[in-house]
Amino acid sequence: MITTGGVILMSSSSSLYATTDVMALSSTISNIIQSKYPIIFEQSFQTLTSSSLSWIDKQFDNELEFVRIDNTTTKPTTEIAATTVCTHQVDIEEDPGNNNHEEEEQQQQRNITIAKVLIRRIVYKCLDKYSTISSRVEVEEALKYYALPQDLQDDLFSDMEARLNLKHGMMQFINYKITVNAFRNNDDLDDNNHNYNGSNYYKAILWENILTHPITSYVPVQCQSCGYIIPDEYNNTDGDTDANIGLTEVAPTFEEQPFVRTGWFRGPRLQPKVFQLNCPKCEHVSRWYRSRSPQIILNPNRWGRLCGEQEDLKLDLANYLSIGIRTVLPLDWDHIWKSWHLRKDKDEERNFVLRLDEGIGSFTRIFAICPTPNECGDITDLYFLKACRHSLSPNKDHNQANEDDDNNNNNNNNSNNKVEEEKSMNRYYQIIDEARRDNTGSKTQSNTVNGYAIHRSKLTATEVSKEYKML
């Protein structure tokens, strides 16, 4: 038996690499590699490409082999002799294919280890966002901090007039706080006016209003004078460099420093930087940076609000409005979103599944992550079930899938439509199954192999979800 720091790594019985505690192995081996190669280790798991996974595989194999060799060379003479006798007996009595079996077992142990490390890192990264939620006081101050430009006030009134049947002059939306209060105080959201469970109707409609309101909309980075838009992505081969569009990185000022964070923008930015744009169209000089502060994110004056800022703001607003939401994270896809999991409509699920027809690549799994363990898990099959209104998955985890299936009452649907819909959904399952089996990442939207790393470990959806709940 081999131990490191009191943790059992493997047994020297029938299989040298038989795992007695996969969780301990995951922690120990990953910590060893991380301590040796901290930067490469972090970057490899952060963007798990085919080459990154190959590097991780090699390091795990090296560490396991090192422990095996170290164990052999440090055994007492009597133990070495016993091992030698046993080895000769195996050569004579056992099938020569036993060595292949041990190699396969070793490889599978490694695959499970890496998959569990990967799952935990993904979940921890998302949960870390919840730990940075802004206080209700901070959000309220941010909502009323800016006086909205007149054109935005007019747009907000037109939007709210349609939603809340407002009359002209009835309300002026001079800041975002007035908008949010209008939603909260809307009589149409009174639970007593609707046959719906508890406060669920109120929360569902309130959250839908927030999600479809300009307050949480995507805003591209742009010139803050003329609105000239800076593309999020770039291609150096086409000369689309930062310099060619007048964009430079500059150090934040003393006033900006508390608000600037790192983050992706036209490539990875590993240090907190301010982006300065010398507009090629009007020559105005604009400054912009990525931030976690709701006060900065809510700036209405052509301030860029990218996907990360959108999701941070939704967390803050949900907390401010006492709405529990969870992060929906498709693996091998470049976008995440926040969802209130008690929503009664299923357009979100259906619309996302249908994106597999866009020809931009596939996702491989869908995770739901939040601080409440019972509301977390692998919800891939659940998305497909809700998208097509009835069970389609040949390999679904029934306990997980049925817990949110809303007691499907669509039994009277036209049978022909059901057959066609089932064929369509099964086709989508084939797409993600092929992407899960692809070790190159070429079939996924983000060209990463997170789904493949989990697929080869043979962990079920229940086992994957169990990893969340143990954190």
Coordinates of C-alpha atoms in Angstrom, one line a residue:
M1 CA 0.0 0.0 0.0
I2 CA 1.3 3.4 -0.9
T3 CA 0.6 6.5 1.1
T4 CA 1.4 10.2 0.7
G5 CA 0.9 12.4 3.8
G6 CA -1.3 9.7 5.3
V7 CA -3.6 9.5 2.2
I8 CA -3.9 6.2 0.5
L9 CA -3.1 6.6 -3.2
M10 CA -3.1 3.0 -4.4
S11 CA -2.8 -0.6 -3.4
S12 CA 0.0 -3.0 -4.4
S13 CA -2.4 -5.9 -4.4
S14 CA -4.0 -7.3 -7.5
S15 CA -3.8 -3.9 -9.3
L16 CA -1.0 -1.5 -8.5
Y17 CA -3.3 1.5 -9.4
A18 CA -6.5 0.4 -7.8
T19 CA -8.0 3.5 -6.2
T20 CA -9.1 3.3 -2.6
D21 CA -10.1 7.0 -2.4
V22 CA -10.6 8.8 -5.6
M23 CA -11.3 12.1 -3.9
A24 CA -8.1 12.0 -2.0
L25 CA -6.2 11.0 -5.1
S26 CA -7.7 13.9 -7.0
S27 CA -6.7 16.4 -4.4
T28 CA -3.2 15.0 -3.8
I29 CA -2.1 14.4 -7.4
S30 CA -3.6 17.7 -8.7
N31 CA -1.9 19.6 -5.8
I32 CA 1.5 18.0 -6.7
I33 CA 1.2 19.0 -10.3
Q34 CA -0.1 22.5 -9.5
S35 CA 2.8 23.1 -7.1
K36 CA 5.3 22.2 -9.8
Y37 CA 3.6 24.0 -12.8
P38 CA 1.2 26.5 -11.3
I39 CA 0.7 28.7 -14.4
I40 CA 0.4 25.9 -16.9
F41 CA -1.8 23.9 -14.6
E42 CA -4.3 26.8 -14.1
Q43 CA -4.3 27.7 -17.8
S44 CA -4.8 24.1 -18.9
F45 CA -7.9 23.6 -16.8
Q46 CA -9.2 27.1 -17.5
T47 CA -9.3 26.4 -21.2
L48 CA -9.3 22.7 -21.7
T49 CA -8.2 22.1 -25.3
S50 CA -7.0 18.8 -26.7
S51 CA -3.4 19.8 -26.2
S52 CA -4.1 21.0 -22.6
L53 CA -5.7 17.7 -21.7
S54 CA -2.8 15.7 -23.2
W55 CA -0.4 17.7 -21.0
I56 CA -2.6 17.0 -17.9
D57 CA -2.7 13.3 -18.8
K58 CA 1.0 13.1 -19.1
Q59 CA 1.6 14.9 -15.8
F60 CA -0.8 12.6 -13.9
D61 CA 0.8 9.5 -15.5
N62 CA 4.3 10.8 -14.6
E63 CA 3.3 11.4 -10.9
L64 CA 1.6 8.0 -10.6
E65 CA 4.7 6.3 -12.1
F66 CA 7.0 8.2 -9.9
V67 CA 5.1 7.0 -6.8
R68 CA 5.1 3.5 -8.1
I69 CA 8.9 3.5 -8.7
D70 CA 9.5 5.2 -5.4
N71 CA 7.4 2.6 -3.6
T72 CA 9.3 -0.3 -5.3
T73 CA 12.7 1.1 -4.5
T74 CA 11.9 1.7 -0.9
K75 CA 10.4 -1.6 0.0
P76 CA 12.1 -3.8 2.6
T77 CA 14.1 -6.8 1.2
T78 CA 11.6 -9.3 2.5
E79 CA 8.7 -7.4 0.7
I80 CA 10.7 -7.1 -2.5
A81 CA 11.4 -10.9 -2.3
A82 CA 7.7 -11.6 -1.8
T83 CA 6.8 -9.3 -4.7
T84 CA 9.3 -11.1 -6.9
V85 CA 7.8 -14.5 -6.0
C86 CA 4.4 -13.2 -6.6
T87 CA 5.5 -11.7 -10.0
H88 CA 6.9 -15.1 -11.1
Q89 CA 3.7 -16.8 -10.0
V90 CA 1.6 -14.3 -12.1
D91 CA 3.8 -15.0 -15.1
I92 CA 3.1 -18.6 -14.9
E93 CA -0.4 -18.9 -13.6
E94 CA -2.2 -15.8 -14.9
D95 CA -3.3 -14.7 -18.4
P96 CA -0.6 -12.6 -20.0
G97 CA -3.3 -10.1 -20.9
N98 CA -3.5 -9.2 -17.2
N99 CA -0.9 -6.4 -17.8
N100 CA -3.1 -4.8 -20.4
H101 CA -6.0 -5.0 -17.9
E102 CA -3.9 -3.2 -15.3
E103 CA -2.9 -0.5 -17.8
E104 CA -6.6 0.0 -18.7
E105 CA -7.5 0.2 -15.0
Q106 CA -4.7 2.7 -14.4
Q107 CA -5.9 4.8 -17.3
Q108 CA -9.5 4.8 -16.2
Q109 CA -8.5 5.8 -12.7
R110 CA -6.6 8.7 -14.1
N111 CA -9.6 9.7 -16.3
I112 CA -11.9 9.7 -13.3
T113 CA -9.5 11.7 -11.3
I114 CA -9.1 14.3 -14.0
A115 CA -12.8 14.5 -14.6
K116 CA -13.6 15.1 -10.9
V117 CA -10.9 17.7 -10.6
L118 CA -12.3 19.4 -13.7
I119 CA -15.9 19.4 -12.4
R120 CA -14.9 20.8 -9.1
R121 CA -12.8 23.6 -10.6
I122 CA -15.8 24.5 -12.9
V123 CA -18.2 24.6 -10.0
Y124 CA -15.8 26.5 -7.7
K125 CA -15.2 29.1 -10.3
C126 CA -19.0 29.7 -10.6
L127 CA -19.6 29.7 -6.9
D128 CA -16.9 32.2 -6.5
K129 CA -19.1 34.6 -8.4
Y130 CA -21.8 34.2 -5.7
S131 CA -19.3 35.1 -3.0
T132 CA -18.8 38.5 -4.7
I133 CA -22.5 39.5 -4.9
S134 CA -22.9 43.2 -4.1
S135 CA -25.0 44.2 -1.0
R136 CA -28.5 45.5 -1.5
V137 CA -27.4 48.9 -0.3
E138 CA -24.7 49.0 -2.9
V139 CA -27.0 48.0 -5.7
E140 CA -29.7 50.5 -4.7
E141 CA -27.1 53.3 -4.7
A142 CA -25.9 52.2 -8.1
L143 CA -29.5 52.1 -9.5
K144 CA -30.0 55.8 -8.6
Y145 CA -26.5 57.0 -9.2
Y146 CA -26.9 58.0 -12.8
A147 CA -29.3 60.5 -14.3
L148 CA -30.3 58.7 -17.5
P149 CA -29.9 60.5 -20.9
Q150 CA -33.2 61.9 -22.3
D151 CA -33.2 59.5 -25.2
L152 CA -32.9 56.5 -22.9
Q153 CA -35.6 57.9 -20.7
D154 CA -37.9 58.2 -23.7
D155 CA -37.1 54.6 -24.8
L156 CA -37.7 53.3 -21.2
F157 CA -41.1 55.0 -21.1
S158 CA -42.2 53.5 -24.4
D159 CA -41.1 50.1 -23.2
M160 CA -42.8 50.4 -19.8
E161 CA -45.9 51.9 -21.3
A162 CA -46.4 48.8 -23.3
R163 CA -45.7 46.5 -20.3
L164 CA -47.5 48.3 -17.5
N165 CA -50.2 50.3 -19.4
L166 CA -48.7 53.6 -18.3
K167 CA -50.2 56.9 -19.4
H168 CA -48.0 59.8 -20.7
G169 CA -46.7 62.0 -17.9
M170 CA -47.6 59.3 -15.3
M171 CA -44.0 58.6 -14.5
Q172 CA -40.5 59.8 -15.5
F173 CA -37.7 57.3 -15.6
I174 CA -34.9 59.5 -14.6
N175 CA -32.9 56.7 -13.2
Y176 CA -32.9 52.9 -13.1
K177 CA -34.2 52.7 -9.5
I178 CA -37.6 54.1 -10.6
T179 CA -37.8 51.5 -13.4
V180 CA -37.1 48.6 -11.0
N181 CA -39.6 50.0 -8.5
A182 CA -42.3 50.3 -11.2
F183 CA -41.9 46.6 -11.9
R184 CA -42.0 45.7 -8.2
N185 CA -45.1 47.7 -7.5
N186 CA -47.1 46.6 -10.6
D187 CA -50.6 45.5 -9.5
D188 CA -50.6 42.9 -12.3
L189 CA -47.9 41.0 -10.4
D190 CA -50.1 40.5 -7.3
D191 CA -50.3 36.8 -6.6
N192 CA -53.9 37.1 -5.4
N193 CA -54.9 38.0 -9.0
H194 CA -53.5 34.7 -10.4
N195 CA -54.0 31.0 -9.8
Y196 CA -50.3 30.2 -9.2
N197 CA -48.3 28.7 -6.4
G198 CA -47.4 31.2 -3.6
S199 CA -45.1 34.0 -4.8
N200 CA -43.9 32.1 -7.8
Y201 CA -46.0 34.1 -10.3
Y202 CA -44.7 37.4 -9.0
K203 CA -41.1 36.3 -9.1
A204 CA -41.4 34.7 -12.5
I205 CA -42.8 37.8 -14.2
L206 CA -40.7 40.2 -12.2
W207 CA -37.5 38.3 -13.3
E208 CA -38.7 38.1 -16.9
N209 CA -39.2 41.8 -16.9
I210 CA -35.7 42.4 -15.6
L211 CA -34.1 40.0 -18.1
T212 CA -35.8 41.7 -21.1
H213 CA -35.2 45.2 -19.9
P214 CA -32.3 47.5 -21.1
I215 CA -30.9 47.5 -17.6
T216 CA -29.5 44.0 -18.2
S217 CA -29.0 44.2 -22.0
Y218 CA -25.7 43.6 -23.7
V219 CA -23.8 46.8 -24.7
P220 CA -20.8 46.6 -27.0
V221 CA -17.6 48.5 -26.2
Q222 CA -17.8 51.6 -28.3
C223 CA -16.7 55.2 -28.7
Q224 CA -18.6 57.1 -26.0
S225 CA -19.1 60.1 -28.3
C226 CA -20.2 58.8 -31.7
G227 CA -21.0 55.1 -30.9
Y228 CA -18.4 53.5 -33.2
I229 CA -18.4 49.9 -32.1
I230 CA -15.2 47.9 -31.3
P231 CA -15.6 44.2 -32.4
D232 CA -15.3 41.8 -29.4
E233 CA -13.3 39.3 -31.5
Y234 CA -10.4 39.9 -33.7
N235 CA -8.2 38.1 -36.3
N236 CA -4.6 39.1 -36.4
T237 CA -4.3 37.6 -39.9
D238 CA -6.7 40.2 -41.2
G239 CA -4.8 43.1 -39.6
D240 CA -7.6 43.5 -37.1
T241 CA -5.2 44.3 -34.3
D242 CA -5.9 46.7 -31.3
A243 CA -3.4 49.2 -32.7
N244 CA -5.2 49.2 -36.1
I245 CA -8.5 50.3 -34.6
G246 CA -7.0 52.8 -32.2
L247 CA -7.2 50.7 -29.1
T248 CA -4.4 50.6 -26.4
E249 CA -4.0 49.3 -22.9
V250 CA -3.2 51.9 -20.3
A251 CA -2.8 51.9 -16.5
P252 CA -5.8 52.7 -14.5
T253 CA -5.9 56.1 -12.7
F254 CA -6.0 56.3 -8.9
E255 CA -9.8 56.7 -9.1
E256 CA -10.3 53.8 -11.4
Q257 CA -8.1 51.3 -9.6
P258 CA -10.7 50.0 -7.1
F259 CA -13.1 49.1 -10.0
V260 CA -10.9 47.6 -12.7
R261 CA -10.7 43.8 -13.1
T262 CA -9.1 41.4 -15.4
G263 CA -11.0 39.5 -18.1
W264 CA -11.3 38.6 -21.7
F265 CA -11.7 41.3 -24.3
R266 CA -10.4 40.7 -27.8
G267 CA -8.1 38.1 -26.2
P268 CA -7.0 37.3 -22.7
R269 CA -6.0 40.2 -20.5
L270 CA -4.2 38.8 -17.4
Q271 CA -3.7 42.1 -15.7
P272 CA -6.3 44.8 -14.7
K273 CA -6.1 47.3 -17.6
V274 CA -8.0 50.3 -18.9
F275 CA -8.7 50.3 -22.7
Q276 CA -8.3 53.7 -24.3
L277 CA -9.9 54.2 -27.7
N278 CA -8.8 56.9 -30.1
C279 CA -11.8 56.7 -32.3
P280 CA -10.9 56.3 -35.9
K281 CA -14.3 57.9 -36.9
C282 CA -14.6 61.0 -34.8
E283 CA -11.2 61.1 -33.0
H284 CA -12.8 61.3 -29.6
V285 CA -10.8 59.6 -26.8
S286 CA -12.8 57.1 -24.6
R287 CA -11.8 55.0 -21.7
W288 CA -13.4 51.7 -20.7
Y289 CA -12.6 48.7 -18.5
R290 CA -14.0 45.5 -17.2
S291 CA -15.5 45.8 -13.7
R292 CA -17.4 43.9 -11.1
S293 CA -18.9 47.1 -9.5
P294 CA -22.7 47.6 -10.2
Q295 CA -22.1 51.3 -10.3
I296 CA -19.7 51.0 -13.2
I297 CA -21.7 48.3 -15.0
L298 CA -24.9 50.4 -14.9
N299 CA -23.2 53.4 -16.5
P300 CA -25.8 54.4 -19.2
N301 CA -23.5 56.6 -21.3
R302 CA -22.4 54.1 -24.0
W303 CA -20.4 52.1 -21.5
G304 CA -19.7 48.6 -22.6
R305 CA -21.6 45.8 -20.8
L306 CA -20.2 42.5 -22.0
C307 CA -21.5 39.0 -21.1
G308 CA -19.5 38.7 -17.9
E309 CA -20.8 42.1 -16.7
Q310 CA -24.3 41.1 -17.6
E311 CA -24.2 38.0 -15.5
D312 CA -22.6 39.8 -12.6
L313 CA -25.4 42.4 -12.7
K314 CA -28.1 39.7 -12.9
L315 CA -26.7 38.2 -9.7
D316 CA -26.7 41.5 -8.0
L317 CA -30.3 42.4 -9.1
A318 CA -31.6 38.9 -8.2
N319 CA -30.2 39.3 -4.7
Y320 CA -31.6 42.9 -4.5
L321 CA -35.0 41.6 -5.4
S322 CA -34.8 38.4 -3.3
I323 CA -35.0 36.1 -6.3
G324 CA -33.0 32.9 -6.0
I325 CA -31.3 32.1 -9.3
R326 CA -28.7 29.6 -10.5
T327 CA -26.0 29.8 -13.1
V328 CA -26.6 27.7 -16.3
L329 CA -23.3 26.7 -17.8
P330 CA -23.1 24.8 -21.1
L331 CA -19.8 23.0 -21.3
D332 CA -17.7 23.7 -24.4
W333 CA -19.8 26.8 -25.2
D334 CA -18.7 30.4 -24.8
H335 CA -21.7 31.7 -22.9
I336 CA -23.4 31.3 -19.5
W337 CA -26.6 32.8 -18.1
K338 CA -28.6 33.1 -15.0
S339 CA -31.9 31.3 -14.7
W340 CA -34.6 31.3 -12.0
H341 CA -35.2 27.6 -12.0
L342 CA -38.9 27.8 -11.1
R343 CA -39.9 29.5 -14.3
K344 CA -43.1 28.0 -15.7
D345 CA -42.3 28.4 -19.4
K346 CA -39.7 26.4 -21.3
D347 CA -38.7 28.7 -24.1
E348 CA -35.2 29.1 -22.6
E349 CA -34.6 25.3 -22.8
R350 CA -36.1 24.9 -26.3
N351 CA -34.4 27.9 -27.8
F352 CA -31.0 26.9 -26.5
V353 CA -31.3 23.3 -27.8
L354 CA -32.3 24.6 -31.2
R355 CA -29.0 26.5 -31.4
L356 CA -27.5 23.2 -32.3
D357 CA -28.8 23.9 -35.8
E358 CA -26.8 27.1 -36.2
G359 CA -23.7 25.2 -37.4
I360 CA -21.4 26.9 -35.0
G361 CA -20.5 23.8 -33.0
S362 CA -22.1 21.9 -30.1
F363 CA -22.2 22.1 -26.3
T364 CA -21.6 18.8 -24.5
R365 CA -23.3 19.1 -21.2
I366 CA -25.4 21.7 -19.3
F367 CA -24.6 22.4 -15.6
A368 CA -26.7 24.2 -13.1
I369 CA -24.7 25.8 -10.3
C370 CA -25.7 27.8 -7.2
P371 CA -24.9 27.8 -3.5
T372 CA -27.8 25.5 -2.7
P373 CA -26.6 21.9 -3.4
N374 CA -30.1 20.4 -4.1
E375 CA -30.6 22.9 -6.9
C376 CA -27.3 22.0 -8.6
G377 CA -26.5 19.3 -11.1
D378 CA -26.1 18.1 -14.6
I379 CA -29.4 19.2 -16.3
T380 CA -28.6 18.3 -19.9
D381 CA -31.4 15.7 -20.0
L382 CA -33.8 18.1 -18.2
Y383 CA -33.2 20.7 -20.9
F384 CA -34.1 18.3 -23.6
L385 CA -37.1 17.0 -21.7
K386 CA -38.5 20.5 -21.2
A387 CA -37.6 21.5 -24.8
C388 CA -39.7 18.8 -26.4
R389 CA -42.4 18.4 -23.6
H390 CA -41.8 14.7 -23.2
S391 CA -39.1 12.2 -22.6
L392 CA -36.7 11.6 -25.4
S393 CA -33.3 10.8 -23.9
P394 CA -32.2 7.1 -24.2
N395 CA -29.7 7.5 -21.4
K396 CA -31.3 10.1 -19.1
D397 CA -31.1 10.0 -15.3
H398 CA -34.8 9.6 -14.6
N399 CA -34.7 10.8 -10.9
Q400 CA -32.9 13.9 -11.9
A401 CA -35.0 14.6 -15.1
N402 CA -38.3 14.0 -13.5
E403 CA -37.9 16.3 -10.4
D404 CA -38.4 19.4 -12.5
D405 CA -40.6 18.0 -15.3
D406 CA -43.7 20.0 -14.1
N407 CA -46.0 17.0 -14.4
N408 CA -46.1 17.2 -18.2
N409 CA -49.8 17.6 -19.2
N410 CA -49.4 17.6 -23.0
N411 CA -50.8 14.0 -23.5
N412 CA -53.4 15.4 -25.9
N413 CA -50.9 16.8 -28.4
N414 CA -51.1 15.6 -32.0
S415 CA -49.3 12.2 -32.1
N416 CA -47.7 13.0 -35.5
N417 CA -46.2 16.2 -34.1
K418 CA -44.8 14.3 -31.2
V419 CA -43.1 11.7 -33.5
E420 CA -41.5 14.5 -35.6
E421 CA -40.4 16.4 -32.5
E422 CA -38.9 13.2 -31.0
K423 CA -37.0 12.5 -34.2
S424 CA -35.7 16.1 -34.1
M425 CA -34.6 15.9 -30.4
N426 CA -33.0 12.5 -30.9
R427 CA -31.0 14.1 -33.7
Y428 CA -29.8 16.8 -31.3
Y429 CA -28.8 14.2 -28.9
Q430 CA -26.6 12.6 -31.6
I431 CA -24.9 15.9 -32.2
I432 CA -23.9 16.4 -28.5
D433 CA -23.0 12.7 -28.2
E434 CA -20.6 13.0 -31.2
A435 CA -19.1 16.2 -29.6
R436 CA -18.6 14.4 -26.3
R437 CA -16.7 11.6 -28.0
D438 CA -14.4 14.0 -30.0
N439 CA -11.0 14.2 -28.4
T440 CA -10.0 17.1 -30.7
G441 CA -12.6 19.6 -29.7
S442 CA -13.4 20.4 -33.3
K443 CA -17.1 19.6 -32.9
T444 CA -17.6 21.9 -30.0
Q445 CA -18.5 25.6 -30.2
S446 CA -15.5 26.7 -28.1
N447 CA -13.1 24.0 -29.5
T448 CA -12.6 22.7 -26.0
V449 CA -12.8 19.1 -24.6
N450 CA -14.5 19.4 -21.2
G451 CA -17.3 17.1 -22.3
Y452 CA -14.8 14.6 -23.7
A453 CA -12.8 14.6 -20.4
I454 CA -16.0 13.7 -18.5
H455 CA -17.3 11.3 -21.1
R456 CA -14.2 9.1 -21.1
S457 CA -14.4 8.9 -17.3
K458 CA -17.7 7.1 -17.7
L459 CA -19.3 9.2 -14.9
T460 CA -23.1 9.2 -15.1
A461 CA -25.1 12.4 -14.8
T462 CA -26.0 11.3 -11.2
E463 CA -22.3 10.9 -10.3
V464 CA -21.4 14.2 -11.9
S465 CA -24.2 16.0 -10.0
K466 CA -23.0 14.2 -6.8
E467 CA -19.7 15.9 -7.2
Y468 CA -21.4 19.3 -6.9
K469 CA -23.2 18.4 -3.8
M470 CA -20.1 17.3 -2.0
L471 CA -18.5 20.7 -2.3

